[in-house]
Amino acid sequence: MFLIDCPWCGPRQQTEFHCQGEAHIARPKDPDALSDEEWANYVFNRTNPKGVHFERWVHNHGCRRWFNVARDTVTDRILAIYRMGEKRPKVKS
Amino acid sequence: MAKSTQAAAHSPLANRIGPDGNPVALTERAHLGKINLRGDAGDKAFLDGVARAAGVAPPVKANTVATAGTTAILWLGPDEWLVVTPAGGQGAMESSLTTALAGQHVSIVDVTDARTTIRISGPRARDTVAKACPLDLHPREFAAGQCAQTLLAKTDVLIHQVGDTPAYDLYVLCSFSRYLWDWLADSAKEFA
Ligand SMILES: [Zn+2]
């Protein structure tokens, strides 16, 4: 069983959560000013690293709150959990 | 208005008869009043206002329940609660909360008919639920006065432990309630 430590509820089973993709992607301030390539980059292109990945998770069958997770995509190990609005922490895989 | 909706209220579990006691009992607590409440847990005016209206302040500690008489306030999130009243009490609770919290940035929504409540109790109630619930229900981790939103037999439930027997109140969407009731009755069979 894979446990995820919800910042509010504590450790809960993975099935209660959903991963909602890469974190810290800022929406462009003025989308109209973007080229098609820049817009496509914002909408579709992700870093997809082998190693530490910063991503958004939601405890959707629990308290339904969003938070950030730093996860090693090689080992699936969760390296850090931090709240929305907080800066990404320094972590080593 | 409250009268006519009460007269029309129909429980999806109206014809279900469950195991009746030893070692597991299933009963429906039909039509309990339920108000979804949102506000700032860090704001004293909000906590005091709710306490005036409901008789008790909303619990700030995650996954706990505060009770006063027949009213219970269940923690749903850091700024969200479920206020539970006896059947038919939701209208009065909604107005007292609205009055007590007037002018504040809050949300008060009557969600009475979205879910129904299954009470499961008896010496094997914990084992019956634990078979398909990822929560650790051992009394060391989950005891009377605690609540949690989780999955039970693949269905979203809000589970509130109401007694040490143990007894749990399971809040489940009405449309899933027959499935969950039947699943629980089946799960309890091996203990009969
Ligand atoms: Zn949670």
PDB file of C-alpha atoms and ligand atoms in Angstrom:
ATOM      1  CA  MET A   1       0.000   0.000   0.000  1.00  0.00           C
ATOM      2  CA  PHE A   2       1.337   3.394  -1.067  1.00  0.00           C
ATOM      3  CA  LEU A   3       0.685   6.082   1.553  1.00  0.00           C
ATOM      4  CA  ILE A   4       0.528   9.804   0.857  1.00  0.00           C
ATOM      5  CA  ASP A   5       0.777  12.272   3.730  1.00  0.00           C
ATOM      6  CA  CYS A   6      -2.049  14.765   3.211  1.00  0.00           C
ATOM      7  CA  PRO A   7      -1.042  18.078   4.848  1.00  0.00           C
ATOM      8  CA  TRP A   8      -4.401  18.079   6.677  1.00  0.00           C
ATOM      9  CA  CYS A   9      -5.505  14.446   7.085  1.00  0.00           C
ATOM     10  CA  GLY A  10      -2.138  12.735   7.559  1.00  0.00           C
ATOM     11  CA  PRO A  11      -1.148   9.456   5.862  1.00  0.00           C
ATOM     12  CA  ARG A  12      -3.859   8.023   3.640  1.00  0.00           C
ATOM     13  CA  GLN A  13      -3.952   5.411   0.918  1.00  0.00           C
ATOM     14  CA  GLN A  14      -3.015   6.436  -2.612  1.00  0.00           C
ATOM     15  CA  THR A  15      -6.474   5.520  -3.961  1.00  0.00           C
ATOM     16  CA  GLU A  16      -7.933   8.552  -2.128  1.00  0.00           C
ATOM     17  CA  PHE A  17      -5.749  10.918  -4.197  1.00  0.00           C
ATOM     18  CA  HIS A  18      -5.249  12.047  -7.755  1.00  0.00           C
ATOM     19  CA  CYS A  19      -2.149  13.496  -9.330  1.00  0.00           C
ATOM     20  CA  GLN A  20      -3.001  16.545 -11.403  1.00  0.00           C
ATOM     21  CA  GLY A  21       0.219  17.137 -13.281  1.00  0.00           C
ATOM     22  CA  GLU A  22       3.240  19.359 -12.986  1.00  0.00           C
ATOM     23  CA  ALA A  23       3.227  22.126 -10.375  1.00  0.00           C
ATOM     24  CA  HIS A  24       4.469  25.720 -10.590  1.00  0.00           C
ATOM     25  CA  ILE A  25       3.273  26.409 -14.135  1.00  0.00           C
ATOM     26  CA  ALA A  26       2.346  30.075 -14.236  1.00  0.00           C
ATOM     27  CA  ARG A  27      -0.444  31.119 -16.560  1.00  0.00           C
ATOM     28  CA  PRO A  28       0.887  33.781 -18.968  1.00  0.00           C
ATOM     29  CA  LYS A  29      -0.189  37.258 -17.863  1.00  0.00           C
ATOM     30  CA  ASP A  30      -1.189  38.303 -21.377  1.00  0.00           C
ATOM     31  CA  PRO A  31      -2.123  35.231 -23.469  1.00  0.00           C
ATOM     32  CA  ASP A  32      -2.988  37.407 -26.506  1.00  0.00           C
ATOM     33  CA  ALA A  33       0.593  38.558 -26.729  1.00  0.00           C
ATOM     34  CA  LEU A  34       1.907  35.000 -27.075  1.00  0.00           C
ATOM     35  CA  SER A  35       2.937  33.308 -30.320  1.00  0.00           C
ATOM     36  CA  ASP A  36       1.274  29.975 -31.106  1.00  0.00           C
ATOM     37  CA  GLU A  37       4.481  28.257 -30.167  1.00  0.00           C
ATOM     38  CA  GLU A  38       4.648  29.979 -26.779  1.00  0.00           C
ATOM     39  CA  TRP A  39       0.988  29.178 -26.075  1.00  0.00           C
ATOM     40  CA  ALA A  40       1.431  25.535 -27.090  1.00  0.00           C
ATOM     41  CA  ASN A  41       4.443  25.408 -24.820  1.00  0.00           C
ATOM     42  CA  TYR A  42       2.345  26.636 -21.895  1.00  0.00           C
ATOM     43  CA  VAL A  43      -0.584  24.316 -22.606  1.00  0.00           C
ATOM     44  CA  PHE A  44       1.138  21.091 -23.635  1.00  0.00           C
ATOM     45  CA  ASN A  45       4.849  20.904 -22.951  1.00  0.00           C
ATOM     46  CA  ARG A  46       6.034  19.606 -19.599  1.00  0.00           C
ATOM     47  CA  THR A  47       9.463  18.919 -18.140  1.00  0.00           C
ATOM     48  CA  ASN A  48       8.799  15.155 -17.749  1.00  0.00           C
ATOM     49  CA  PRO A  49      12.002  14.508 -15.811  1.00  0.00           C
ATOM     50  CA  LYS A  50      13.619  11.220 -14.888  1.00  0.00           C
ATOM     51  CA  GLY A  51      14.149  11.983 -11.203  1.00  0.00           C
ATOM     52  CA  VAL A  52      12.698  14.716  -9.024  1.00  0.00           C
ATOM     53  CA  HIS A  53       9.341  15.973 -10.256  1.00  0.00           C
ATOM     54  CA  PHE A  54       7.267  18.717  -8.641  1.00  0.00           C
ATOM     55  CA  GLU A  55       3.566  17.998  -9.064  1.00  0.00           C
ATOM     56  CA  ARG A  56       0.105  18.918  -7.812  1.00  0.00           C
ATOM     57  CA  TRP A  57      -2.003  16.367  -5.982  1.00  0.00           C
ATOM     58  CA  VAL A  58      -5.552  16.548  -4.679  1.00  0.00           C
ATOM     59  CA  HIS A  59      -7.025  14.517  -1.811  1.00  0.00           C
ATOM     60  CA  ASN A  60     -10.189  14.112  -3.828  1.00  0.00           C
ATOM     61  CA  HIS A  61     -11.835  11.272  -1.857  1.00  0.00           C
ATOM     62  CA  GLY A  62     -10.807  12.903   1.436  1.00  0.00           C
ATOM     63  CA  CYS A  63     -10.656  16.571   2.404  1.00  0.00           C
ATOM     64  CA  ARG A  64     -10.600  17.588  -1.300  1.00  0.00           C
ATOM     65  CA  ARG A  65      -7.649  19.951  -0.773  1.00  0.00           C
ATOM     66  CA  TRP A  66      -4.806  20.546  -3.212  1.00  0.00           C
ATOM     67  CA  PHE A  67      -1.134  20.414  -2.305  1.00  0.00           C
ATOM     68  CA  ASN A  68       2.278  19.990  -3.909  1.00  0.00           C
ATOM     69  CA  VAL A  69       4.456  16.906  -3.932  1.00  0.00           C
ATOM     70  CA  ALA A  70       8.101  16.395  -4.889  1.00  0.00           C
ATOM     71  CA  ARG A  71       8.365  12.834  -6.162  1.00  0.00           C
ATOM     72  CA  ASP A  72      11.193  10.828  -7.667  1.00  0.00           C
ATOM     73  CA  THR A  73       9.790   9.432 -10.906  1.00  0.00           C
ATOM     74  CA  VAL A  74      12.352   6.617 -10.893  1.00  0.00           C
ATOM     75  CA  THR A  75      11.649   5.191  -7.439  1.00  0.00           C
ATOM     76  CA  ASP A  76       8.147   6.691  -6.863  1.00  0.00           C
ATOM     77  CA  ARG A  77       9.476   7.891  -3.513  1.00  0.00           C
ATOM     78  CA  ILE A  78       7.815  11.059  -2.173  1.00  0.00           C
ATOM     79  CA  LEU A  79      10.585  13.461  -1.123  1.00  0.00           C
ATOM     80  CA  ALA A  80       8.549  16.410   0.118  1.00  0.00           C
ATOM     81  CA  ILE A  81       4.980  17.549   0.572  1.00  0.00           C
ATOM     82  CA  TYR A  82       4.199  21.253   0.756  1.00  0.00           C
ATOM     83  CA  ARG A  83       1.139  23.455   0.548  1.00  0.00           C
ATOM     84  CA  MET A  84      -0.182  25.433  -2.370  1.00  0.00           C
ATOM     85  CA  GLY A  85       1.489  28.827  -2.587  1.00  0.00           C
ATOM     86  CA  GLU A  86       4.705  27.612  -0.959  1.00  0.00           C
ATOM     87  CA  LYS A  87       8.027  27.691  -2.830  1.00  0.00           C
ATOM     88  CA  ARG A  88       9.381  24.400  -4.133  1.00  0.00           C
ATOM     89  CA  PRO A  89      11.715  22.901  -1.508  1.00  0.00           C
ATOM     90  CA  LYS A  90      15.291  21.828  -2.196  1.00  0.00           C
ATOM     91  CA  VAL A  91      15.270  18.020  -2.423  1.00  0.00           C
ATOM     92  CA  LYS A  92      17.700  15.336  -3.530  1.00  0.00           C
ATOM     93  CA  SER A  93      16.574  12.155  -5.249  1.00  0.00           C
TER      94      SER A  93
ATOM     95  CA  MET B   1     -41.870  25.160   2.265  1.00  0.00           C
ATOM     96  CA  ALA B   2     -40.116  22.978   4.800  1.00  0.00           C
ATOM     97  CA  LYS B   3     -43.371  21.111   5.469  1.00  0.00           C
ATOM     98  CA  SER B   4     -44.093  20.178   1.872  1.00  0.00           C
ATOM     99  CA  THR B   5     -40.523  18.944   1.218  1.00  0.00           C
ATOM    100  CA  GLN B   6     -40.694  16.854   4.379  1.00  0.00           C
ATOM    101  CA  ALA B   7     -43.974  15.293   3.258  1.00  0.00           C
ATOM    102  CA  ALA B   8     -42.419  14.380  -0.092  1.00  0.00           C
ATOM    103  CA  ALA B   9     -39.156  13.123   1.372  1.00  0.00           C
ATOM    104  CA  HIS B  10     -38.473   9.554   0.350  1.00  0.00           C
ATOM    105  CA  SER B  11     -35.583   7.478   1.566  1.00  0.00           C
ATOM    106  CA  PRO B  12     -33.770   5.344  -1.014  1.00  0.00           C
ATOM    107  CA  LEU B  13     -33.378   2.772   1.788  1.00  0.00           C
ATOM    108  CA  ALA B  14     -37.048   2.799   2.820  1.00  0.00           C
ATOM    109  CA  ASN B  15     -37.563  -0.923   2.116  1.00  0.00           C
ATOM    110  CA  ARG B  16     -34.176  -2.225   3.165  1.00  0.00           C
ATOM    111  CA  ILE B  17     -34.018  -4.481   6.200  1.00  0.00           C
ATOM    112  CA  GLY B  18     -30.529  -5.139   7.496  1.00  0.00           C
ATOM    113  CA  PRO B  19     -28.915  -7.455  10.011  1.00  0.00           C
ATOM    114  CA  ASP B  20     -30.513  -6.538  13.295  1.00  0.00           C
ATOM    115  CA  GLY B  21     -28.015  -6.795  16.079  1.00  0.00           C
ATOM    116  CA  ASN B  22     -25.648  -9.501  16.945  1.00  0.00           C
ATOM    117  CA  PRO B  23     -22.926  -9.089  15.942  1.00  0.00           C
ATOM    118  CA  VAL B  24     -23.772  -6.311  13.446  1.00  0.00           C
ATOM    119  CA  ALA B  25     -26.769  -4.006  13.098  1.00  0.00           C
ATOM    120  CA  LEU B  26     -27.636  -1.783  10.149  1.00  0.00           C
ATOM    121  CA  THR B  27     -30.164   1.020  10.436  1.00  0.00           C
ATOM    122  CA  GLU B  28     -30.849   4.093   8.387  1.00  0.00           C
ATOM    123  CA  ARG B  29     -30.867   7.518  10.014  1.00  0.00           C
ATOM    124  CA  ALA B  30     -33.083   8.941   7.303  1.00  0.00           C
ATOM    125  CA  HIS B  31     -33.350  12.631   6.388  1.00  0.00           C
ATOM    126  CA  LEU B  32     -30.917  13.990   8.978  1.00  0.00           C
ATOM    127  CA  GLY B  33     -30.574  17.731   8.367  1.00  0.00           C
ATOM    128  CA  LYS B  34     -27.233  18.563   6.737  1.00  0.00           C
ATOM    129  CA  ILE B  35     -25.755  21.999   6.154  1.00  0.00           C
ATOM    130  CA  ASN B  36     -22.487  22.488   4.314  1.00  0.00           C
ATOM    131  CA  LEU B  37     -20.690  25.340   6.039  1.00  0.00           C
ATOM    132  CA  ARG B  38     -17.596  27.190   4.875  1.00  0.00           C
ATOM    133  CA  GLY B  39     -15.732  29.966   6.646  1.00  0.00           C
ATOM    134  CA  ASP B  40     -12.403  31.044   8.087  1.00  0.00           C
ATOM    135  CA  ALA B  41     -11.357  28.778  10.978  1.00  0.00           C
ATOM    136  CA  GLY B  42      -8.834  31.403  12.040  1.00  0.00           C
ATOM    137  CA  ASP B  43     -11.503  34.070  12.513  1.00  0.00           C
ATOM    138  CA  LYS B  44     -12.871  34.280  16.051  1.00  0.00           C
ATOM    139  CA  ALA B  45     -16.029  36.055  14.860  1.00  0.00           C
ATOM    140  CA  PHE B  46     -16.800  33.085  12.626  1.00  0.00           C
ATOM    141  CA  LEU B  47     -16.166  30.465  15.342  1.00  0.00           C
ATOM    142  CA  ASP B  48     -18.236  32.461  17.861  1.00  0.00           C
ATOM    143  CA  GLY B  49     -21.069  32.985  15.373  1.00  0.00           C
ATOM    144  CA  VAL B  50     -21.319  29.265  14.652  1.00  0.00           C
ATOM    145  CA  ALA B  51     -21.202  28.491  18.379  1.00  0.00           C
ATOM    146  CA  ARG B  52     -24.104  30.897  18.956  1.00  0.00           C
ATOM    147  CA  ALA B  53     -26.180  29.306  16.209  1.00  0.00           C
ATOM    148  CA  ALA B  54     -25.316  25.631  16.646  1.00  0.00           C
ATOM    149  CA  GLY B  55     -24.444  25.478  20.342  1.00  0.00           C
ATOM    150  CA  VAL B  56     -20.870  24.477  19.603  1.00  0.00           C
ATOM    151  CA  ALA B  57     -17.972  25.923  17.597  1.00  0.00           C
ATOM    152  CA  PRO B  58     -16.791  24.073  14.468  1.00  0.00           C
ATOM    153  CA  PRO B  59     -13.858  21.754  15.256  1.00  0.00           C
ATOM    154  CA  VAL B  60     -10.549  23.169  14.034  1.00  0.00           C
ATOM    155  CA  LYS B  61      -8.649  19.900  14.486  1.00  0.00           C
ATOM    156  CA  ALA B  62      -8.730  17.894  11.249  1.00  0.00           C
ATOM    157  CA  ASN B  63     -11.113  14.926  11.053  1.00  0.00           C
ATOM    158  CA  THR B  64     -12.829  15.493  14.388  1.00  0.00           C
ATOM    159  CA  VAL B  65     -16.436  16.120  15.382  1.00  0.00           C
ATOM    160  CA  ALA B  66     -17.903  18.640  17.835  1.00  0.00           C
ATOM    161  CA  THR B  67     -21.320  17.893  19.285  1.00  0.00           C
ATOM    162  CA  ALA B  68     -23.903  19.789  21.314  1.00  0.00           C
ATOM    163  CA  GLY B  69     -27.117  17.986  22.163  1.00  0.00           C
ATOM    164  CA  THR B  70     -28.540  16.618  18.910  1.00  0.00           C
ATOM    165  CA  THR B  71     -26.300  18.796  16.700  1.00  0.00           C
ATOM    166  CA  ALA B  72     -22.957  17.597  15.357  1.00  0.00           C
ATOM    167  CA  ILE B  73     -20.384  19.515  13.356  1.00  0.00           C
ATOM    168  CA  LEU B  74     -18.090  17.294  11.291  1.00  0.00           C
ATOM    169  CA  TRP B  75     -14.751  18.556   9.947  1.00  0.00           C
ATOM    170  CA  LEU B  76     -14.572  18.251   6.156  1.00  0.00           C
ATOM    171  CA  GLY B  77     -11.599  20.513   5.411  1.00  0.00           C
ATOM    172  CA  PRO B  78      -9.613  23.391   6.927  1.00  0.00           C
ATOM    173  CA  ASP B  79     -12.425  25.790   5.992  1.00  0.00           C
ATOM    174  CA  GLU B  80     -15.361  23.412   5.537  1.00  0.00           C
ATOM    175  CA  TRP B  81     -17.759  21.532   7.836  1.00  0.00           C
ATOM    176  CA  LEU B  82     -20.966  19.518   7.776  1.00  0.00           C
ATOM    177  CA  VAL B  83     -23.511  20.630  10.366  1.00  0.00           C
ATOM    178  CA  VAL B  84     -25.856  17.725  11.150  1.00  0.00           C
ATOM    179  CA  THR B  85     -29.239  18.169  12.837  1.00  0.00           C
ATOM    180  CA  PRO B  86     -32.150  15.802  13.547  1.00  0.00           C
ATOM    181  CA  ALA B  87     -34.517  15.202  10.618  1.00  0.00           C
ATOM    182  CA  GLY B  88     -36.364  18.360   9.708  1.00  0.00           C
ATOM    183  CA  GLY B  89     -33.997  20.611  11.668  1.00  0.00           C
ATOM    184  CA  GLN B  90     -32.060  21.908   8.670  1.00  0.00           C
ATOM    185  CA  GLY B  91     -34.312  24.902   7.941  1.00  0.00           C
ATOM    186  CA  ALA B  92     -34.021  26.303  11.462  1.00  0.00           C
ATOM    187  CA  MET B  93     -30.262  25.647  11.534  1.00  0.00           C
ATOM    188  CA  GLU B  94     -29.783  27.345   8.176  1.00  0.00           C
ATOM    189  CA  SER B  95     -31.603  30.465   9.384  1.00  0.00           C
ATOM    190  CA  SER B  96     -29.779  30.645  12.718  1.00  0.00           C
ATOM    191  CA  LEU B  97     -26.403  30.279  10.984  1.00  0.00           C
ATOM    192  CA  THR B  98     -27.387  32.901   8.401  1.00  0.00           C
ATOM    193  CA  THR B  99     -28.394  35.310  11.164  1.00  0.00           C
ATOM    194  CA  ALA B 100     -25.375  34.626  13.377  1.00  0.00           C
ATOM    195  CA  LEU B 101     -22.892  34.976  10.492  1.00  0.00           C
ATOM    196  CA  ALA B 102     -24.532  37.938   8.735  1.00  0.00           C
ATOM    197  CA  GLY B 103     -21.970  40.138   6.990  1.00  0.00           C
ATOM    198  CA  GLN B 104     -19.230  37.506   7.128  1.00  0.00           C
ATOM    199  CA  HIS B 105     -17.543  35.863   4.140  1.00  0.00           C
ATOM    200  CA  VAL B 106     -19.125  32.425   4.544  1.00  0.00           C
ATOM    201  CA  SER B 107     -21.141  29.835   2.662  1.00  0.00           C
ATOM    202  CA  ILE B 108     -24.172  28.074   4.170  1.00  0.00           C
ATOM    203  CA  VAL B 109     -25.837  25.493   1.939  1.00  0.00           C
ATOM    204  CA  ASP B 110     -28.590  23.003   2.762  1.00  0.00           C
ATOM    205  CA  VAL B 111     -27.373  19.641   1.392  1.00  0.00           C
ATOM    206  CA  THR B 112     -29.811  17.475   3.373  1.00  0.00           C
ATOM    207  CA  ASP B 113     -31.076  15.400   0.469  1.00  0.00           C
ATOM    208  CA  ALA B 114     -27.730  14.713  -1.205  1.00  0.00           C
ATOM    209  CA  ARG B 115     -26.786  11.974   1.225  1.00  0.00           C
ATOM    210  CA  THR B 116     -28.387   9.574   3.595  1.00  0.00           C
ATOM    211  CA  THR B 117     -26.843   8.060   6.715  1.00  0.00           C
ATOM    212  CA  ILE B 118     -26.331   4.392   7.493  1.00  0.00           C
ATOM    213  CA  ARG B 119     -25.641   3.524  11.137  1.00  0.00           C
ATOM    214  CA  ILE B 120     -23.602   0.372  11.532  1.00  0.00           C
ATOM    215  CA  SER B 121     -23.015  -0.890  15.049  1.00  0.00           C
ATOM    216  CA  GLY B 122     -22.214  -3.999  17.022  1.00  0.00           C
ATOM    217  CA  PRO B 123     -19.121  -5.911  18.114  1.00  0.00           C
ATOM    218  CA  ARG B 124     -18.186  -6.839  14.516  1.00  0.00           C
ATOM    219  CA  ALA B 125     -19.072  -3.500  12.905  1.00  0.00           C
ATOM    220  CA  ARG B 126     -15.408  -2.525  12.672  1.00  0.00           C
ATOM    221  CA  ASP B 127     -14.477  -5.769  10.905  1.00  0.00           C
ATOM    222  CA  THR B 128     -17.418  -5.405   8.535  1.00  0.00           C
ATOM    223  CA  VAL B 129     -16.345  -1.914   7.454  1.00  0.00           C
ATOM    224  CA  ALA B 130     -12.596  -2.557   7.528  1.00  0.00           C
ATOM    225  CA  LYS B 131     -12.832  -5.194   4.786  1.00  0.00           C
ATOM    226  CA  ALA B 132     -13.090  -2.534   2.089  1.00  0.00           C
ATOM    227  CA  CYS B 133     -11.925   0.700   3.686  1.00  0.00           C
ATOM    228  CA  PRO B 134      -8.334   1.993   3.454  1.00  0.00           C
ATOM    229  CA  LEU B 135      -8.613   3.873   6.780  1.00  0.00           C
ATOM    230  CA  ASP B 136      -6.913   2.371   9.793  1.00  0.00           C
ATOM    231  CA  LEU B 137      -9.966   1.794  12.006  1.00  0.00           C
ATOM    232  CA  HIS B 138      -8.010   0.419  14.954  1.00  0.00           C
ATOM    233  CA  PRO B 139      -9.126   2.355  18.071  1.00  0.00           C
ATOM    234  CA  ARG B 140      -5.545   3.574  18.457  1.00  0.00           C
ATOM    235  CA  GLU B 141      -5.969   5.512  15.184  1.00  0.00           C
ATOM    236  CA  PHE B 142      -9.715   6.090  14.853  1.00  0.00           C
ATOM    237  CA  ALA B 143     -12.037   6.384  17.822  1.00  0.00           C
ATOM    238  CA  ALA B 144     -15.370   7.880  18.864  1.00  0.00           C
ATOM    239  CA  GLY B 145     -15.521  11.576  18.043  1.00  0.00           C
ATOM    240  CA  GLN B 146     -13.410  11.268  14.912  1.00  0.00           C
ATOM    241  CA  CYS B 147     -14.594  11.496  11.319  1.00  0.00           C
ATOM    242  CA  ALA B 148     -12.991  11.027   7.919  1.00  0.00           C
ATOM    243  CA  GLN B 149     -13.892  11.196   4.284  1.00  0.00           C
ATOM    244  CA  THR B 150     -12.636   8.128   2.506  1.00  0.00           C
ATOM    245  CA  LEU B 151     -13.617   5.219   0.265  1.00  0.00           C
ATOM    246  CA  LEU B 152     -15.718   2.281   1.383  1.00  0.00           C
ATOM    247  CA  ALA B 153     -16.269  -0.502  -1.117  1.00  0.00           C
ATOM    248  CA  LYS B 154     -15.214   1.983  -3.841  1.00  0.00           C
ATOM    249  CA  THR B 155     -17.845   4.507  -2.736  1.00  0.00           C
ATOM    250  CA  ASP B 156     -17.166   7.952  -1.271  1.00  0.00           C
ATOM    251  CA  VAL B 157     -18.249   8.040   2.355  1.00  0.00           C
ATOM    252  CA  LEU B 158     -17.977  10.376   5.283  1.00  0.00           C
ATOM    253  CA  ILE B 159     -17.489   8.105   8.270  1.00  0.00           C
ATOM    254  CA  HIS B 160     -18.138   9.283  11.830  1.00  0.00           C
ATOM    255  CA  GLN B 161     -17.433   7.011  14.759  1.00  0.00           C
ATOM    256  CA  VAL B 162     -20.228   7.716  17.220  1.00  0.00           C
ATOM    257  CA  GLY B 163     -19.507   5.112  19.897  1.00  0.00           C
ATOM    258  CA  ASP B 164     -16.998   2.599  21.235  1.00  0.00           C
ATOM    259  CA  THR B 165     -19.247  -0.466  20.657  1.00  0.00           C
ATOM    260  CA  PRO B 166     -18.212   0.428  17.944  1.00  0.00           C
ATOM    261  CA  ALA B 167     -20.868   2.353  16.037  1.00  0.00           C
ATOM    262  CA  TYR B 168     -20.313   4.389  12.887  1.00  0.00           C
ATOM    263  CA  ASP B 169     -22.502   6.763  10.925  1.00  0.00           C
ATOM    264  CA  LEU B 170     -21.756   6.475   7.208  1.00  0.00           C
ATOM    265  CA  TYR B 171     -22.842   9.449   5.107  1.00  0.00           C
ATOM    266  CA  VAL B 172     -23.245   8.255   1.538  1.00  0.00           C
ATOM    267  CA  LEU B 173     -24.753   9.783  -1.593  1.00  0.00           C
ATOM    268  CA  CYS B 174     -28.386   8.663  -1.894  1.00  0.00           C
ATOM    269  CA  SER B 175     -27.736   7.232  -5.343  1.00  0.00           C
ATOM    270  CA  PHE B 176     -25.009   4.959  -3.922  1.00  0.00           C
ATOM    271  CA  SER B 177     -26.804   4.097  -0.694  1.00  0.00           C
ATOM    272  CA  ARG B 178     -28.583   0.892  -1.791  1.00  0.00           C
ATOM    273  CA  TYR B 179     -25.354  -0.474  -3.197  1.00  0.00           C
ATOM    274  CA  LEU B 180     -23.481   0.370   0.005  1.00  0.00           C
ATOM    275  CA  TRP B 181     -26.248  -1.013   2.254  1.00  0.00           C
ATOM    276  CA  ASP B 182     -26.299  -4.286   0.336  1.00  0.00           C
ATOM    277  CA  TRP B 183     -22.516  -4.468   0.376  1.00  0.00           C
ATOM    278  CA  LEU B 184     -22.478  -3.968   4.174  1.00  0.00           C
ATOM    279  CA  ALA B 185     -25.224  -6.553   4.730  1.00  0.00           C
ATOM    280  CA  ASP B 186     -23.259  -9.020   2.639  1.00  0.00           C
ATOM    281  CA  SER B 187     -19.996  -8.149   4.360  1.00  0.00           C
ATOM    282  CA  ALA B 188     -21.614  -8.759   7.772  1.00  0.00           C
ATOM    283  CA  LYS B 189     -22.923 -12.227   6.826  1.00  0.00           C
ATOM    284  CA  GLU B 190     -19.755 -14.099   7.691  1.00  0.00           C
ATOM    285  CA  PHE B 191     -19.984 -12.871  11.303  1.00  0.00           C
ATOM    286  CA  ALA B 192     -23.594 -13.946  11.866  1.00  0.00           C
TER     287      ALA B 192
HETATM  288 ZN    ZN C   1      -6.816  15.425   3.197  1.00  0.00          ZN
END
